[in-house]
Tab-separated table of C-alpha atoms in Angstrom:
chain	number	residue	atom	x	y	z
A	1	UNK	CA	14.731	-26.875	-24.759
A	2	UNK	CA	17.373	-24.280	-24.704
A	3	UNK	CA	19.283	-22.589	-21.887
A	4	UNK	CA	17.603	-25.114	-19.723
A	5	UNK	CA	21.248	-25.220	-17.155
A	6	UNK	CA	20.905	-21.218	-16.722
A	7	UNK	CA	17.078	-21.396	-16.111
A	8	UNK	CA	18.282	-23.961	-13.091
A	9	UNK	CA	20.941	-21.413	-12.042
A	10	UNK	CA	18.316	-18.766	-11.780
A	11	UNK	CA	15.511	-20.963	-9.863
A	12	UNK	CA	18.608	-21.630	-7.535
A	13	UNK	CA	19.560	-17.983	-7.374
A	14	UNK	CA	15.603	-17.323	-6.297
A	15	UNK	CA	16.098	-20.311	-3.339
A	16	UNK	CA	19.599	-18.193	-2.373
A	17	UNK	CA	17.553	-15.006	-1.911
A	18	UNK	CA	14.564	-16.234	-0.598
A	19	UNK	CA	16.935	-17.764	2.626
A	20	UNK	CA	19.400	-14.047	2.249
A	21	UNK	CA	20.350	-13.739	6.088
A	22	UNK	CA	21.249	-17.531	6.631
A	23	UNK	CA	23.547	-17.208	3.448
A	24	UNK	CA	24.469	-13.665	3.969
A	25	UNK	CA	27.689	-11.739	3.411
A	26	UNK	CA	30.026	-9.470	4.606
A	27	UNK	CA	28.307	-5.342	4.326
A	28	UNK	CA	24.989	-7.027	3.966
A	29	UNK	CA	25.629	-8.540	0.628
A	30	UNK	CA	23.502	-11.862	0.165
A	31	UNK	CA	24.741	-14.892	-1.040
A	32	UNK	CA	21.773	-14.687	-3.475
A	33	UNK	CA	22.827	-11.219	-5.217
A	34	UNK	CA	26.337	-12.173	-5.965
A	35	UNK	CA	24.823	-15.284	-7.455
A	36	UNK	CA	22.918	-13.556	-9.593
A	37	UNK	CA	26.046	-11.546	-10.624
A	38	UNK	CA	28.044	-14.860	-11.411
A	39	UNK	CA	25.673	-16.013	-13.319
A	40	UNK	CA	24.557	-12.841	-15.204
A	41	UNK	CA	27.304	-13.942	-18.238
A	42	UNK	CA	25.524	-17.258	-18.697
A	43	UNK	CA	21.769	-15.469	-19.225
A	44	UNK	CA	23.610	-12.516	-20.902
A	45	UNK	CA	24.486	-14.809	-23.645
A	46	UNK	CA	21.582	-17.026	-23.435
A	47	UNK	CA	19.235	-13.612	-24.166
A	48	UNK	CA	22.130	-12.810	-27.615
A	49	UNK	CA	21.682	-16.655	-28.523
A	50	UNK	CA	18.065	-16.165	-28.635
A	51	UNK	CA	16.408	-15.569	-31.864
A	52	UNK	CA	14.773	-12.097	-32.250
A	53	UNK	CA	11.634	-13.439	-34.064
A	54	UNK	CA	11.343	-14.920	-30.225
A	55	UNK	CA	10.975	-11.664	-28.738
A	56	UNK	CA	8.795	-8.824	-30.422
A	57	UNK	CA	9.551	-5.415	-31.343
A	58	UNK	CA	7.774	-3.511	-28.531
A	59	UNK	CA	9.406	-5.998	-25.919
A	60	UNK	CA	12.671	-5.148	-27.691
A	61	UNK	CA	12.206	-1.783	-26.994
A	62	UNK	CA	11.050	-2.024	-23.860
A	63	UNK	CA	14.028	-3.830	-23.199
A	64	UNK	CA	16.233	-0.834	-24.654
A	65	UNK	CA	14.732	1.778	-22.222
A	66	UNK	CA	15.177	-0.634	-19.064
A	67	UNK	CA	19.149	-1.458	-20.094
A	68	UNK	CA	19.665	2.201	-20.978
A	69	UNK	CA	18.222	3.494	-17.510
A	70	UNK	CA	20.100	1.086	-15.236
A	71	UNK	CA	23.169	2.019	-16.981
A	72	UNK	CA	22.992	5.427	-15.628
A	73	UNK	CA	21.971	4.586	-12.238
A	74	UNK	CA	24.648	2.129	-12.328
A	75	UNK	CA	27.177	4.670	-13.377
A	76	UNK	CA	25.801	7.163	-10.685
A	77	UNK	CA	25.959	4.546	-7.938
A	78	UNK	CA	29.632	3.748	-8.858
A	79	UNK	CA	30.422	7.511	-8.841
A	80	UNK	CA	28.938	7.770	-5.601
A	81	UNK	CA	30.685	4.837	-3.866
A	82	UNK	CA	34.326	5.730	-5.175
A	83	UNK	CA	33.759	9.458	-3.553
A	84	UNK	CA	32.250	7.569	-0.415
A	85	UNK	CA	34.335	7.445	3.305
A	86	UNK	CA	32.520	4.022	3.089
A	87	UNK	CA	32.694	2.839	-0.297
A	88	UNK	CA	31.243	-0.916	1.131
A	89	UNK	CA	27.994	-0.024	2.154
A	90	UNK	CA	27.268	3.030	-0.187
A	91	UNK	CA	28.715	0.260	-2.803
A	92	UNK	CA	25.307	-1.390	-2.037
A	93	UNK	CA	23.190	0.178	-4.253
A	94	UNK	CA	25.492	-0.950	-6.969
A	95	UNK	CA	25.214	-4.710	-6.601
A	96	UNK	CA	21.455	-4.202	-6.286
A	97	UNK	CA	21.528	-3.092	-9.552
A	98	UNK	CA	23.748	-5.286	-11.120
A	99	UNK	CA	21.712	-7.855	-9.864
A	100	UNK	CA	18.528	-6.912	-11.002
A	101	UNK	CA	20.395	-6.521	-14.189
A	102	UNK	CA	21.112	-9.945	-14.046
A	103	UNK	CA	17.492	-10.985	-13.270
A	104	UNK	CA	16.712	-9.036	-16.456
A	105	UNK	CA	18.823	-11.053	-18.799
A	106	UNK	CA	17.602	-14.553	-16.743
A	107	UNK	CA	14.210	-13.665	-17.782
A	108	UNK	CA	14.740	-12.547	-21.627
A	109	UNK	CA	17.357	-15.077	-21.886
A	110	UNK	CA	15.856	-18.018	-20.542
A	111	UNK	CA	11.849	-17.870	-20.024
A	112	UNK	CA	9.266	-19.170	-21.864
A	113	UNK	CA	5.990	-19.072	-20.624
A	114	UNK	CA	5.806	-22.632	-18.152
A	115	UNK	CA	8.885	-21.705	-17.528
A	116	UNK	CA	8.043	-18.169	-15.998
A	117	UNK	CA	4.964	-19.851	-14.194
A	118	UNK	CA	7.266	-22.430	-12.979
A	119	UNK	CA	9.443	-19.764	-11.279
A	120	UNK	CA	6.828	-18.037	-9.956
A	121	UNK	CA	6.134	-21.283	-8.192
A	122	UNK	CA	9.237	-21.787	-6.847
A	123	UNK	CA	9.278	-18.305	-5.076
A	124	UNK	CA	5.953	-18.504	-3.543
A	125	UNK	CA	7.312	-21.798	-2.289
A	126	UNK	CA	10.526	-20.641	-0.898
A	127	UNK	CA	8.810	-17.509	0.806
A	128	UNK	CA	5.998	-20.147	2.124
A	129	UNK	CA	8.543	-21.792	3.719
A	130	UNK	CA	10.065	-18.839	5.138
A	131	UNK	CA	7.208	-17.750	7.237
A	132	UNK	CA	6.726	-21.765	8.420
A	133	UNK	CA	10.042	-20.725	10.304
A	134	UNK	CA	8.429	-17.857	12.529
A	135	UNK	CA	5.919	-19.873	13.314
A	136	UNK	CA	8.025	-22.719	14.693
A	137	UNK	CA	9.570	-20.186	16.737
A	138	UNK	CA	6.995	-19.842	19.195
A	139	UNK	CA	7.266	-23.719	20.118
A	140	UNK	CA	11.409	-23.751	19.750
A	141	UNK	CA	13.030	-21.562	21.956
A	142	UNK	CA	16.462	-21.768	19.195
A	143	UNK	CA	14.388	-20.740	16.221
A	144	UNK	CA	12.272	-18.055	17.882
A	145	UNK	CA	15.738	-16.183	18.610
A	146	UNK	CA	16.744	-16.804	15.025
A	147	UNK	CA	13.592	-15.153	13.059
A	148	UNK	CA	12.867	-12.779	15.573
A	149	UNK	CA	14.105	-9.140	16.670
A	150	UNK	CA	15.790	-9.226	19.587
A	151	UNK	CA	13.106	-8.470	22.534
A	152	UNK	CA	10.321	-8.399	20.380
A	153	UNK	CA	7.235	-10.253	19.131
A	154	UNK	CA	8.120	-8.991	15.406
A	155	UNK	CA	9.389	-11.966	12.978
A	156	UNK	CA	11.806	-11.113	10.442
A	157	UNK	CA	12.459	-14.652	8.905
A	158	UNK	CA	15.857	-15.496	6.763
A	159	UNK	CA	15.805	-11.831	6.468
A	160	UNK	CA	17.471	-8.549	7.576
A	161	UNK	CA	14.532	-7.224	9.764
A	162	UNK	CA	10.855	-7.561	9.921
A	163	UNK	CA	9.917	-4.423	7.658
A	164	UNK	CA	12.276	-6.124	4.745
A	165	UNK	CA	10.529	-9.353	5.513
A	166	UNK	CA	7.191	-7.514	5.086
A	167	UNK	CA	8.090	-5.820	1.797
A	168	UNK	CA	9.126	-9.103	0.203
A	169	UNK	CA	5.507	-10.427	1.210
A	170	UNK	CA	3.593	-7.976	0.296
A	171	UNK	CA	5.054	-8.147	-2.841
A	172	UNK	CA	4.888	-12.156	-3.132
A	173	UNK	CA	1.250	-12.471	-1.685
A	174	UNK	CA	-0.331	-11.247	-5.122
A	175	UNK	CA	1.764	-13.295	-7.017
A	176	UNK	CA	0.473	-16.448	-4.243
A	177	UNK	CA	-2.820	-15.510	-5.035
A	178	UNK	CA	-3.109	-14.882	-8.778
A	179	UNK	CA	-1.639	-18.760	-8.990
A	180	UNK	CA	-5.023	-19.873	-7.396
A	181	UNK	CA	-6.248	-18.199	-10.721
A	182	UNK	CA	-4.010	-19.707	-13.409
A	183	UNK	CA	-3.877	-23.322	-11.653
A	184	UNK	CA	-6.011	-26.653	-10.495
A	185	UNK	CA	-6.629	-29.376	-8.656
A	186	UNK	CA	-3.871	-30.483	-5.802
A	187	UNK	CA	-1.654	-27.123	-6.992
A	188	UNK	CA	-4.632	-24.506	-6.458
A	189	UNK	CA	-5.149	-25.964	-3.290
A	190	UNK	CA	-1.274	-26.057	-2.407
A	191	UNK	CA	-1.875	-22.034	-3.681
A	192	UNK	CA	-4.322	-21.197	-0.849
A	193	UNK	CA	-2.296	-22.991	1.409
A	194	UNK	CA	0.952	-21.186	0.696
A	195	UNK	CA	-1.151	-17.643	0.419
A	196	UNK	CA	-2.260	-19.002	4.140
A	197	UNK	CA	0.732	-19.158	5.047
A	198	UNK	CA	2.253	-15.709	3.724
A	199	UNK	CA	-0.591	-13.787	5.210
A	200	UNK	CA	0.057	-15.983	8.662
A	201	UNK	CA	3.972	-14.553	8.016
A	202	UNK	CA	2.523	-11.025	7.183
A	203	UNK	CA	0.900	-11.008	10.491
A	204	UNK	CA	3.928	-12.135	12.562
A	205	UNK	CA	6.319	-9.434	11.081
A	206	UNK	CA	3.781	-6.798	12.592
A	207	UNK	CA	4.579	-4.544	9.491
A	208	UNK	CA	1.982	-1.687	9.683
A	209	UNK	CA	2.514	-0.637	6.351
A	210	UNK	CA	2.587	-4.117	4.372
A	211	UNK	CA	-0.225	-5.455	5.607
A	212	UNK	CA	-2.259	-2.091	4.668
A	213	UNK	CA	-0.468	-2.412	1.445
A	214	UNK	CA	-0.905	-6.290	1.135
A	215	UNK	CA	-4.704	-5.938	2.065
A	216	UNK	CA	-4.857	-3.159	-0.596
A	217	UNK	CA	-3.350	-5.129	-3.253
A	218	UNK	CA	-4.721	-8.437	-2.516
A	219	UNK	CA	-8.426	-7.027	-2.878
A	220	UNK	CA	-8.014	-4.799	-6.083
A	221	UNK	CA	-6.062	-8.577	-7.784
A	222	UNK	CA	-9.149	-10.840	-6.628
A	223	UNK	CA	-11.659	-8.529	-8.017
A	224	UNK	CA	-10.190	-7.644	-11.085
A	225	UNK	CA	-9.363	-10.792	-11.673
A	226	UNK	CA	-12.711	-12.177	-11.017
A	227	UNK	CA	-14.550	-9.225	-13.030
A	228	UNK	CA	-11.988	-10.336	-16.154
A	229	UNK	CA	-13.279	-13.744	-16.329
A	230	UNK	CA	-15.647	-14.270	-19.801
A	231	UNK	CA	-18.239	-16.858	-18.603
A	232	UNK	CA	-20.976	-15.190	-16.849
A	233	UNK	CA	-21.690	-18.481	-14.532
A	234	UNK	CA	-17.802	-19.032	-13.909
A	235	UNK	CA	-17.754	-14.838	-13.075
A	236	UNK	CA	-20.087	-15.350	-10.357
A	237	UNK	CA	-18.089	-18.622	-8.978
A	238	UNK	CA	-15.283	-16.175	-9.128
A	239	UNK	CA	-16.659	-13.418	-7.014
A	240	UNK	CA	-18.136	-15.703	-4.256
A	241	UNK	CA	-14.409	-17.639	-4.359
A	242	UNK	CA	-12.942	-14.003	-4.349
A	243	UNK	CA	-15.219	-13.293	-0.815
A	244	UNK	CA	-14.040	-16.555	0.894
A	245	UNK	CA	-10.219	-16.227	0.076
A	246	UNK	CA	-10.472	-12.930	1.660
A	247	UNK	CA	-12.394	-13.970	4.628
A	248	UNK	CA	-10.286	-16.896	5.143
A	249	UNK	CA	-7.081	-14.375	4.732
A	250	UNK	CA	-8.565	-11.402	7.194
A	251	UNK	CA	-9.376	-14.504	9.753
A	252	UNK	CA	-6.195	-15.879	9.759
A	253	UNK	CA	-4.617	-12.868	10.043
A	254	UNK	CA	-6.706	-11.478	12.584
A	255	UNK	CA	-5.955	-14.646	14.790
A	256	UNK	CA	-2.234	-14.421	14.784
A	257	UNK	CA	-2.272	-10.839	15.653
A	258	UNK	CA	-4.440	-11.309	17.875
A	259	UNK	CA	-2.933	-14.276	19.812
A	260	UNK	CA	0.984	-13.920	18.407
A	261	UNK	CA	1.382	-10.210	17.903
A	262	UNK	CA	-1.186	-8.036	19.745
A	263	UNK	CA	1.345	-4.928	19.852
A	264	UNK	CA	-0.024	-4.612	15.889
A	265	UNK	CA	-3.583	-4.630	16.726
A	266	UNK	CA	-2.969	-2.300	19.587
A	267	UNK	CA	-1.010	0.341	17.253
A	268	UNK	CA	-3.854	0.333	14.624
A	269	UNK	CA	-6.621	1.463	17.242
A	270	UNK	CA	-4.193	3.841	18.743
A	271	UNK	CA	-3.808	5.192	15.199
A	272	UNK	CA	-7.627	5.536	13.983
A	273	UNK	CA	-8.160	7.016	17.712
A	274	UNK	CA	-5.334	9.605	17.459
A	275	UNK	CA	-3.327	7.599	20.187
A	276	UNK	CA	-0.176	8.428	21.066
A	277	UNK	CA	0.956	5.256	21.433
A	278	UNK	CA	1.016	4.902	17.571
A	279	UNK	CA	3.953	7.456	17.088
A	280	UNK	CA	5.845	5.061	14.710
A	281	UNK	CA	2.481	5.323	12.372
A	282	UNK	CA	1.922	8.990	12.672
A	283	UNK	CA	5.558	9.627	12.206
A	284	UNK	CA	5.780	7.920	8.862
A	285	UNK	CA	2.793	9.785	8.011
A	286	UNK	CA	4.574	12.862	8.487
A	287	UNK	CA	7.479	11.787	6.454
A	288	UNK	CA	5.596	10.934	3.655
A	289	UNK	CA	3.819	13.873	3.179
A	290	UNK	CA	6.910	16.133	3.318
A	291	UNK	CA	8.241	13.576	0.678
A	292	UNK	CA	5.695	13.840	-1.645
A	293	UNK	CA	6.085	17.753	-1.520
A	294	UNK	CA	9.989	17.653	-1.930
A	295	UNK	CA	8.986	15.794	-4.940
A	296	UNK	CA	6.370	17.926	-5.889
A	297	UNK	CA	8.654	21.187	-5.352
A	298	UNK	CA	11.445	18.844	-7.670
A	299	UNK	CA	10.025	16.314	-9.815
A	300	UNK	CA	13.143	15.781	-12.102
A	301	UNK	CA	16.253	16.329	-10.154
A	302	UNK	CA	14.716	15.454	-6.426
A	303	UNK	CA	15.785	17.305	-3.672
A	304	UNK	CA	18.760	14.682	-1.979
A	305	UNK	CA	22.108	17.053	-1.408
A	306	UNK	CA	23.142	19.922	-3.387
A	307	UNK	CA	20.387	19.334	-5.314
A	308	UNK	CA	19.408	23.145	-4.077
């Protein structure tokens, strides 16, 4: 099969990213973005080596809109970080892009379909093991200070603090949970497991936000998934599997906050009771809204500095 040594680099660049803060660099670039930088020649001309009956037209231009936009935000970024007091950190953005970039090309130039499941495999797996870490911490003393903010009952994992940590699982969890969907046998139940696992992780990074979001998400996937399947008697099996997986997720979850990070639970009923104990809540509230009328007020240009 072709491009089979840059499909490995890329299922290594996902295990560099998944563990960013252990392998983490100077101005908070990760080991795993300037992997996928060194490695973005290799896919780049494993996607030109690729035959174009592979790829169809609409994907084609798909691709075309995607490489023309990130060229302008890449130029942008650049722009901004040579005019920048602190061309490092503004810089940032920049290697973000390029490495998404890179991620592009891996998957054009590389994927097939197993081979796309099979990465999606090897992320849930790296971000299972992730969250195992947290949950060490409360029996290992050297661990706990590791994963977790300073002074605080809030895990952040292998990454920069516990609100990235959430973002990356509420993002994964669907992808955990779809694979119950699409697999069988010993790997569905390794699915549930590792979707166990994320939503035990979830809990432990106390991140209001993602686990509203997660919740959201992870409802709307089971039941659309279930409601898409063509067999009326394997629909129903669906719906009643749908009902347990989310029982099973909203228990576990509800024990570790409960037990491991009660500060969470405490902030929620604050919030629904007008507390003022959940200020950190009501203030993003208030952010958002006033963000949603900037945009409102500027929906092309924004509103960020000068933009007046």
């Amino acid at each position: 099969m072709a491009a089979t040594t840059e499909f490995r680099l890329g299922l290594l660049a996902v295990l560099l990213l998944g563990y960013s803060d252990i392998f983490g660099l100077p101005a908070s670039i990760t080991a795993g973005h300037l992997a996928l930088i060194f490695f973005l020649p290799f896919w780049l001309n494993s996607y030109l080596a690729r035959e174009p009956r592979q790829i169809d037209i609409n994907t084609r231009l798909s691709a075309f809109v995607v490489l023309f936009a990130a060229g302008l935000l890449m130029i942008v970024s650049i722009a901004s970080a040579v005019h920048s007091p602190a061309p490092l950190r503004v810089g940032r953005s920049t290697i973000a892009m390029l490495a998404g970039l890179a991620m592009f090309f891996f998957v054009f130039g590389t994927f097939t379909q197993s081979r796309a499941l099979t990465t999606l495999k090897v992320l849930v797996i790296v971000i299972a093991s992730v969250c195992v870490l947290p949950l060490q911490g409360w029996l290992i003393p050297d661990i706990h200070s590791i994963v977790y903010e300073e002074e605080q009952d809030r895990a952040r994992g292998t990454f920069k603090n516990q609100n990235q940590f959430g973002i990356v699982l509420s993002c994964v969890m669907p992808i955990a949970a779809a694979l119950i969907f699409v697999t069988d046998g010993a790997q569905r139940a390794l699915s549930v497991v590792i979707l166990i696992l994320l939503c035990a992780g979830l809990a432990l990074t106390g991140s209001k936000t993602n686990l509203v979001i997660a919740a959201f998400g992870l409802t709307v996937l089971f039941f659309v998934l279930a409601a898409n399947t063509p067999n009326p008697k394997r629909k129903l099996i669906r719906f009643a599997s749908v009902i347990v997986i989310i029982a099973i997720c909203l228990a576990v979850g509800g024990v570790i906050l409960y037990y491991l990070n009660p500060r969470t639970l405490v902030l929620a009923v604050e919030y629904w009771n007008d507390g003022s104990d959940a200020r950190t809540i009501v203030s993003r509230q208030k952010v958002w809204d006033e963000s949603f009328a900037i945009l409102a007020n500027n929906p092309i240009f924004g509103g960020g500095a000068y933009s007046a």
